[in-house]
mmCIF file of C-alpha atoms and ligand atoms in Angstrom:
data_model
loop_
_atom_site.group_PDB
_atom_site.id
_atom_site.type_symbol
_atom_site.label_atom_id
_atom_site.label_comp_id
_atom_site.label_asym_id
_atom_site.label_seq_id
_atom_site.Cartn_x
_atom_site.Cartn_y
_atom_site.Cartn_z
ATOM 1 C CA MET V 765 200.953 276.126 186.859
ATOM 2 C CA SER V 766 202.560 272.771 186.117
ATOM 3 C CA GLU V 767 204.715 272.620 183.014
ATOM 4 C CA HIS V 768 204.423 268.919 182.286
ATOM 5 C CA THR V 769 203.512 267.400 178.923
ATOM 6 C CA PRO V 770 199.866 268.137 178.065
ATOM 7 C CA VAL V 771 197.439 265.221 177.863
ATOM 8 C CA SER V 772 194.028 264.925 176.282
ATOM 9 C CA ARG V 773 191.297 264.200 178.824
ATOM 10 C CA THR V 774 187.598 264.930 178.925
ATOM 11 C CA PRO V 775 186.195 267.002 181.796
ATOM 12 C CA ALA V 776 184.560 263.825 183.150
ATOM 13 C CA GLN V 777 188.000 262.261 183.570
ATOM 14 C CA TYR V 778 188.896 264.962 186.092
ATOM 15 C CA LYS V 779 185.999 263.839 188.290
ATOM 16 C CA SER V 780 186.192 260.901 190.693
ATOM 17 C CA ASP V 781 183.623 258.149 191.189
ATOM 18 C CA VAL V 782 182.561 259.685 194.503
ATOM 19 C CA LYS V 783 179.014 261.034 194.220
ATOM 20 C CA PRO V 784 178.645 264.555 195.649
ATOM 21 C CA VAL V 785 176.456 264.783 198.739
ATOM 22 C CA TRP V 786 175.512 268.399 198.055
ATOM 23 C CA CYS V 787 171.821 269.323 198.154
ATOM 24 C CA PRO V 788 170.151 269.130 194.733
ATOM 25 C CA GLY V 789 170.573 272.524 193.064
ATOM 26 C CA CYS V 790 173.572 273.588 195.187
ATOM 27 C CA GLY V 791 175.801 276.006 193.300
ATOM 28 C CA ASP V 792 178.890 273.967 194.088
ATOM 29 C CA PHE V 793 177.962 271.435 191.368
ATOM 30 C CA GLY V 794 178.567 274.145 188.770
ATOM 31 C CA VAL V 795 181.967 274.958 190.258
ATOM 32 C CA LEU V 796 183.009 271.306 190.112
ATOM 33 C CA ASN V 797 181.901 271.205 186.456
ATOM 34 C CA ALA V 798 183.750 274.419 185.637
ATOM 35 C CA LEU V 799 186.905 273.210 187.377
ATOM 36 C CA ALA V 800 186.824 269.916 185.463
ATOM 37 C CA LYS V 801 186.267 271.826 182.200
ATOM 38 C CA ALA V 802 189.169 274.174 182.908
ATOM 39 C CA LEU V 803 191.560 271.323 183.767
ATOM 40 C CA SER V 804 190.517 269.503 180.604
ATOM 41 C CA LYS V 805 191.063 272.587 178.428
ATOM 42 C CA MET V 806 194.510 273.090 179.960
ATOM 43 C CA ALA V 807 195.239 269.406 179.283
ATOM 44 C CA LEU V 808 196.846 268.954 182.683
ATOM 45 C CA ARG V 809 197.717 265.479 183.952
ATOM 46 C CA VAL V 810 195.655 264.629 187.029
ATOM 47 C CA GLU V 811 198.830 263.672 188.876
ATOM 48 C CA ASP V 812 200.206 267.192 188.298
ATOM 49 C CA VAL V 813 197.247 268.906 189.964
ATOM 50 C CA ALA V 814 196.478 269.120 193.685
ATOM 51 C CA VAL V 815 193.120 270.392 194.949
ATOM 52 C CA ILE V 816 193.333 271.479 198.576
ATOM 53 C CA SER V 817 190.435 272.487 200.827
ATOM 54 C CA GLY V 818 189.418 273.264 204.380
ATOM 55 C CA ILE V 819 186.020 272.382 205.876
ATOM 56 C CA GLY V 820 182.506 273.076 204.660
ATOM 57 C CA CYS V 821 180.114 272.015 201.900
ATOM 58 C CA SER V 822 182.283 273.430 199.128
ATOM 59 C CA SER V 823 185.441 272.045 200.721
ATOM 60 C CA ARG V 824 184.292 268.561 199.749
ATOM 61 C CA ILE V 825 185.431 269.283 196.190
ATOM 62 C CA PRO V 826 188.843 267.513 196.330
ATOM 63 C CA ALA V 827 187.111 264.155 196.860
ATOM 64 C CA TYR V 828 185.022 264.721 193.741
ATOM 65 C CA THR V 829 188.040 265.229 191.492
ATOM 66 C CA SER V 830 190.490 262.611 190.265
ATOM 67 C CA CYS V 831 193.464 264.886 191.011
ATOM 68 C CA TYR V 832 195.555 264.704 194.140
ATOM 69 C CA GLY V 833 193.561 266.216 196.972
ATOM 70 C CA PHE V 834 193.682 267.180 200.605
ATOM 71 C CA HIS V 835 190.622 267.897 202.747
ATOM 72 C CA GLY V 836 192.234 269.725 205.606
ATOM 73 C CA VAL V 837 191.406 271.608 208.766
ATOM 74 C CA HIS V 838 188.881 274.439 208.976
ATOM 75 C CA GLY V 839 190.346 277.655 207.582
ATOM 76 C CA ARG V 840 193.809 276.237 206.969
ATOM 77 C CA ALA V 841 193.529 275.252 203.310
ATOM 78 C CA LEU V 842 195.721 278.123 202.155
ATOM 79 C CA ALA V 843 198.448 277.228 204.643
ATOM 80 C CA ALA V 844 198.466 273.640 203.386
ATOM 81 C CA GLY V 845 198.307 274.743 199.744
ATOM 82 C CA THR V 846 201.120 277.251 200.193
ATOM 83 C CA GLY V 847 203.343 274.648 201.856
ATOM 84 C CA LEU V 848 202.648 272.195 199.073
ATOM 85 C CA LYS V 849 203.406 274.674 196.291
ATOM 86 C CA VAL V 850 206.629 275.770 197.977
ATOM 87 C CA ALA V 851 207.760 272.160 198.397
ATOM 88 C CA ARG V 852 206.507 271.015 194.975
ATOM 89 C CA PRO V 853 206.630 273.996 192.602
ATOM 90 C CA ASP V 854 206.075 271.603 189.689
ATOM 91 C CA LEU V 855 202.459 270.986 190.768
ATOM 92 C CA THR V 856 199.435 273.093 189.840
ATOM 93 C CA VAL V 857 197.914 273.887 193.229
ATOM 94 C CA ILE V 858 194.261 274.907 193.441
ATOM 95 C CA VAL V 859 192.878 275.790 196.855
ATOM 96 C CA THR V 860 189.106 275.697 197.260
ATOM 97 C CA GLY V 861 186.579 276.479 199.977
ATOM 98 C CA GLY V 862 183.713 278.615 201.162
ATOM 99 C CA ASP V 863 183.216 282.065 202.619
ATOM 100 C CA GLY V 864 183.056 280.940 206.256
ATOM 101 C CA ASP V 865 186.112 278.743 205.975
ATOM 102 C CA GLY V 866 188.124 281.240 203.956
ATOM 103 C CA TYR V 867 187.217 284.630 205.406
ATOM 104 C CA SER V 868 186.426 283.889 209.047
ATOM 105 C CA ILE V 869 188.424 280.961 210.369
ATOM 106 C CA GLY V 870 190.939 281.337 207.557
ATOM 107 C CA GLY V 871 190.834 285.128 207.236
ATOM 108 C CA ASN V 872 194.381 285.662 208.374
ATOM 109 C CA HIS V 873 195.700 283.050 205.945
ATOM 110 C CA PHE V 874 193.736 284.745 203.178
ATOM 111 C CA LEU V 875 195.361 288.134 203.770
ATOM 112 C CA HIS V 876 198.857 286.744 204.073
ATOM 113 C CA SER V 877 198.478 284.446 201.082
ATOM 114 C CA CYS V 878 197.587 287.496 198.983
ATOM 115 C CA ARG V 879 200.616 289.301 200.401
ATOM 116 C CA ARG V 880 202.944 286.333 199.979
ATOM 117 C CA ASN V 881 201.934 285.824 196.339
ATOM 118 C CA VAL V 882 202.910 282.163 196.015
ATOM 119 C CA ASP V 883 201.861 280.843 192.592
ATOM 120 C CA LEU V 884 198.535 279.150 193.346
ATOM 121 C CA THR V 885 194.840 279.657 192.668
ATOM 122 C CA TYR V 886 192.274 280.213 195.397
ATOM 123 C CA ILE V 887 188.631 279.577 194.465
ATOM 124 C CA VAL V 888 186.084 280.659 197.071
ATOM 125 C CA MET V 889 182.500 279.493 196.645
ATOM 126 C CA ASP V 890 180.667 282.335 198.332
ATOM 127 C CA ASN V 891 177.047 281.774 199.380
ATOM 128 C CA ARG V 892 177.145 284.261 202.247
ATOM 129 C CA VAL V 893 176.282 281.611 204.826
ATOM 130 C CA TYR V 894 177.713 278.620 206.681
ATOM 131 C CA GLY V 895 175.831 275.877 204.828
ATOM 132 C CA MET V 896 177.256 272.720 206.352
ATOM 133 C CA THR V 897 176.604 273.813 209.927
ATOM 134 C CA LYS V 898 173.012 274.805 209.160
ATOM 135 C CA GLY V 899 172.886 278.451 208.256
ATOM 136 C CA GLN V 900 174.903 280.699 210.542
ATOM 137 C CA PRO V 901 175.895 284.093 209.107
ATOM 138 C CA SER V 902 179.380 284.270 207.597
ATOM 139 C CA PRO V 903 181.656 287.304 207.087
ATOM 140 C CA THR V 904 179.975 288.012 203.733
ATOM 141 C CA THR V 905 176.385 287.752 205.036
ATOM 142 C CA GLU V 906 174.415 290.956 204.551
ATOM 143 C CA SER V 907 173.722 292.724 207.879
ATOM 144 C CA GLY V 908 169.935 292.571 207.428
ATOM 145 C CA TRP V 909 169.659 288.901 206.467
ATOM 146 C CA THR V 910 167.506 287.152 209.040
ATOM 147 C CA SER V 911 167.126 283.483 209.867
ATOM 148 C CA LYS V 912 165.987 281.302 212.766
ATOM 149 C CA LEU V 913 169.520 281.495 214.121
ATOM 150 C CA MET V 914 169.815 285.276 213.693
ATOM 151 C CA PRO V 915 166.227 286.627 213.770
ATOM 152 C CA GLU V 916 167.325 290.250 213.828
ATOM 153 C CA GLY V 917 170.245 289.928 211.451
ATOM 154 C CA THR V 918 173.850 290.457 212.422
ATOM 155 C CA GLY V 919 173.826 294.246 212.312
ATOM 156 C CA LEU V 920 177.349 293.950 210.938
ATOM 157 C CA GLY V 921 178.545 295.065 207.539
ATOM 158 C CA ALA V 922 179.737 292.282 205.246
ATOM 159 C CA ILE V 923 183.414 292.188 204.315
ATOM 160 C CA HIS V 924 184.433 292.843 200.706
ATOM 161 C CA PRO V 925 186.719 289.927 199.759
ATOM 162 C CA MET V 926 187.893 291.340 196.406
ATOM 163 C CA ALA V 927 188.795 294.681 197.971
ATOM 164 C CA LEU V 928 190.646 292.908 200.775
ATOM 165 C CA ALA V 929 192.502 290.725 198.296
ATOM 166 C CA MET V 930 193.431 293.775 196.231
ATOM 167 C CA VAL V 931 194.942 295.771 199.071
ATOM 168 C CA ALA V 932 196.619 292.681 200.521
ATOM 169 C CA GLY V 933 198.489 292.096 197.246
ATOM 170 C CA ALA V 934 196.734 289.358 195.242
ATOM 171 C CA ASN V 935 198.128 289.211 191.710
ATOM 172 C CA PHE V 936 194.924 288.211 189.864
ATOM 173 C CA LEU V 937 191.336 288.988 190.822
ATOM 174 C CA ALA V 938 188.147 287.738 189.228
ATOM 175 C CA ARG V 939 184.546 286.899 190.002
ATOM 176 C CA GLY V 940 182.602 284.062 188.400
ATOM 177 C CA PHE V 941 179.106 282.616 188.709
ATOM 178 C CA THR V 942 178.351 278.951 189.089
ATOM 179 C CA GLY V 943 175.362 279.312 186.753
ATOM 180 C CA ASP V 944 177.798 280.120 183.938
ATOM 181 C CA PRO V 945 180.140 277.094 183.932
ATOM 182 C CA ASN V 946 181.763 278.029 180.604
ATOM 183 C CA GLY V 947 182.528 281.565 181.736
ATOM 184 C CA LEU V 948 183.721 280.268 185.088
ATOM 185 C CA ALA V 949 185.942 277.641 183.441
ATOM 186 C CA ASP V 950 187.533 280.382 181.362
ATOM 187 C CA ILE V 951 188.174 282.483 184.484
ATOM 188 C CA ILE V 952 189.685 279.489 186.314
ATOM 189 C CA MET V 953 191.998 278.837 183.353
ATOM 190 C CA GLN V 954 193.184 282.426 183.341
ATOM 191 C CA ALA V 955 193.672 282.316 187.110
ATOM 192 C CA VAL V 956 195.727 279.124 186.993
ATOM 193 C CA ARG V 957 197.875 280.413 184.144
ATOM 194 C CA HIS V 958 198.524 283.789 185.749
ATOM 195 C CA PRO V 959 201.694 283.757 187.869
ATOM 196 C CA GLY V 960 201.367 284.420 191.592
ATOM 197 C CA PHE V 961 198.373 284.295 193.921
ATOM 198 C CA SER V 962 195.148 284.258 191.907
ATOM 199 C CA PHE V 963 191.876 284.856 193.701
ATOM 200 C CA VAL V 964 188.577 283.789 192.140
ATOM 201 C CA GLU V 965 185.375 284.658 193.987
ATOM 202 C CA VAL V 966 182.489 282.491 192.798
ATOM 203 C CA LEU V 967 178.865 283.368 193.469
ATOM 204 C CA SER V 968 177.593 279.902 194.382
ATOM 205 C CA PRO V 969 174.053 279.807 195.810
ATOM 206 C CA CYS V 970 173.139 277.802 198.895
ATOM 207 C CA VAL V 971 169.646 276.801 197.808
ATOM 208 C CA THR V 972 168.845 275.258 201.193
ATOM 209 C CA PHE V 973 169.615 278.096 203.593
ATOM 210 C CA ARG V 974 169.553 281.016 201.127
ATOM 211 C CA PRO V 975 166.915 280.008 198.538
ATOM 212 C CA GLU V 976 166.589 283.654 197.472
ATOM 213 C CA GLN V 977 170.061 283.311 195.940
ATOM 214 C CA ARG V 978 168.443 281.425 193.052
ATOM 215 C CA ASP V 979 167.709 284.951 191.784
ATOM 216 C CA TRP V 980 171.429 285.602 191.345
ATOM 217 C CA LYS V 981 171.105 284.302 187.796
ATOM 218 C CA LYS V 982 168.962 287.368 187.033
ATOM 219 C CA MET V 983 171.268 289.750 188.876
ATOM 220 C CA VAL V 984 174.763 288.957 187.580
ATOM 221 C CA HIS V 985 176.186 291.128 184.796
ATOM 222 C CA GLU V 986 179.402 291.491 182.864
ATOM 223 C CA ASP V 987 179.706 295.191 182.153
ATOM 224 C CA ALA V 988 181.780 296.545 185.042
ATOM 225 C CA PHE V 989 184.996 294.533 185.147
ATOM 226 C CA GLU V 990 187.666 294.436 182.503
ATOM 227 C CA ALA V 991 191.111 292.919 182.939
ATOM 228 C CA THR V 992 193.617 295.649 183.714
ATOM 229 C CA THR V 993 197.144 295.834 185.077
ATOM 230 C CA ASP V 994 196.297 299.209 186.614
ATOM 231 C CA ALA V 995 195.793 298.553 190.340
ATOM 232 C CA ALA V 996 194.169 301.942 191.027
ATOM 233 C CA LEU V 997 191.654 301.496 188.205
ATOM 234 C CA ALA V 998 190.875 297.933 189.260
ATOM 235 C CA THR V 999 190.349 299.066 192.868
ATOM 236 C CA GLN V 1000 188.023 301.847 191.714
ATOM 237 C CA ARG V 1001 185.928 299.367 189.722
ATOM 238 C CA ILE V 1002 185.854 296.837 192.556
ATOM 239 C CA MET V 1003 184.711 299.463 195.067
ATOM 240 C CA ALA V 1004 182.016 300.828 192.732
ATOM 241 C CA ASP V 1005 180.715 297.361 191.941
ATOM 242 C CA ASP V 1006 177.411 295.995 193.260
ATOM 243 C CA GLY V 1007 178.912 292.592 194.073
ATOM 244 C CA MET V 1008 177.332 290.987 191.006
ATOM 245 C CA SER V 1009 179.878 291.885 188.319
ATOM 246 C CA LEU V 1010 181.512 288.935 186.627
ATOM 247 C CA GLY V 1011 184.869 288.753 184.916
ATOM 248 C CA VAL V 1012 188.535 289.400 185.470
ATOM 249 C CA ALA V 1013 189.134 292.631 187.387
ATOM 250 C CA TYR V 1014 192.910 292.716 187.803
ATOM 251 C CA THR V 1015 195.999 291.056 186.384
ATOM 252 C CA GLY V 1016 199.050 292.131 188.391
ATOM 253 C CA ALA V 1017 202.686 291.846 187.371
ATOM 254 C CA ARG V 1018 204.242 291.101 190.761
ATOM 255 C CA ALA V 1019 206.740 288.241 190.655
ATOM 256 C CA PRO V 1020 205.534 285.170 192.587
ATOM 257 C CA PHE V 1021 207.247 284.491 195.882
ATOM 258 C CA ARG V 1022 209.622 281.550 195.832
ATOM 259 C CA PRO V 1023 211.552 280.880 199.013
ATOM 260 C CA PRO V 1024 215.239 280.141 198.552
ATOM 261 C CA MET V 1025 215.841 276.434 198.027
ATOM 262 C CA GLY V 1026 218.983 274.368 198.426
ATOM 263 C CA VAL V 1027 221.860 275.538 200.625
ATOM 264 C CA GLY V 1028 220.808 276.082 204.213
ATOM 265 C CA ARG V 1029 217.408 274.441 203.721
ATOM 266 C CA LEU V 1030 216.489 271.955 206.397
ATOM 267 C CA ARG V 1031 215.577 268.449 205.335
ATOM 268 C CA PRO V 1032 212.473 267.092 207.163
ATOM 269 C CA ALA V 1033 214.642 264.375 208.773
ATOM 270 C CA ASP V 1034 217.022 267.020 210.200
ATOM 271 C CA LEU V 1035 214.086 269.044 211.477
ATOM 272 C CA GLU V 1036 212.588 265.973 213.147
ATOM 273 C CA ALA V 1037 215.941 265.219 214.764
ATOM 274 C CA GLN V 1038 215.921 268.626 216.450
ATOM 275 C CA PHE V 1039 212.670 267.751 218.185
ATOM 276 C CA ALA V 1040 213.619 264.198 219.180
ATOM 277 C CA LEU V 1041 213.246 263.611 222.937
HETATM 278 FE FE1 SF4 F 1985 174.999 273.513 199.037
HETATM 279 FE FE2 SF4 F 1985 173.793 274.884 200.971
HETATM 280 FE FE3 SF4 F 1985 173.258 272.300 200.648
HETATM 281 FE FE4 SF4 F 1985 175.625 273.056 201.570
HETATM 282 S S1 SF4 F 1985 173.645 273.351 202.610
HETATM 283 S S2 SF4 F 1985 175.254 271.487 200.004
HETATM 284 S S3 SF4 F 1985 175.979 274.964 200.426
HETATM 285 S S4 SF4 F 1985 172.803 273.961 199.179
HETATM 286 MG MG1 MG F 1986 179.403 279.481 202.741
#
């Protein structure tokens, strides 16, 4: 995270004047609130924080914050966020998005960002559906979930993002719930403060295309995860979990990746010159 002088700001000051266009009741409102709360508690200056996203309902978040932001290309948020953090290690970089953006189009970036372990935080608002494009199944959609677009379900098993992140090398793993903004804010703070690649899966209902997800508030529980530095134990808990456990599951000790800077590093102008026609 950024190491600049702390400032006192209310959570509201981390939000912009842009009014979210999310459907009323969308889980992403709670994530925006939790993010603003976490930034306020960490007393970060808005100019020291960059919120980077791809495409999708949840990827609108950068516009709703008063921090620096970048609403990028579908699935490429982690590539943009990684480049930014490498070029500007002084910034706190928070990458945000949804399950379709992050695990399908951006799946390869997800795996390699875990492996690369650059010091940034990745928050995925998982509603197990493509919301913005009207309800197609995503990589985390349950095989039996049916809709007008997929009347017989996908017949495919859903991926397990936390397990994937664990084996790919993420240095911090947690799951939060948008219906618990205080708990989620605490998780986001821990994720931002933990060195290396921090992955936060957020259960964030799509009330329009998956109205049954309103029941998640009755299904989440906090008894299965406990922060541990033991990768084998964390993996065991993650694999035994029902997908509804909240909390921090793993805090790794791997040193964040920092590419060598200085001698031999190309300046953008020199790079451009090599491609001049
Ligand atoms: Fe939220 Fe779903 Fe509406 Fe998108 S379609 S804004 S995810 S409720
Ligand atoms: Mg989604």
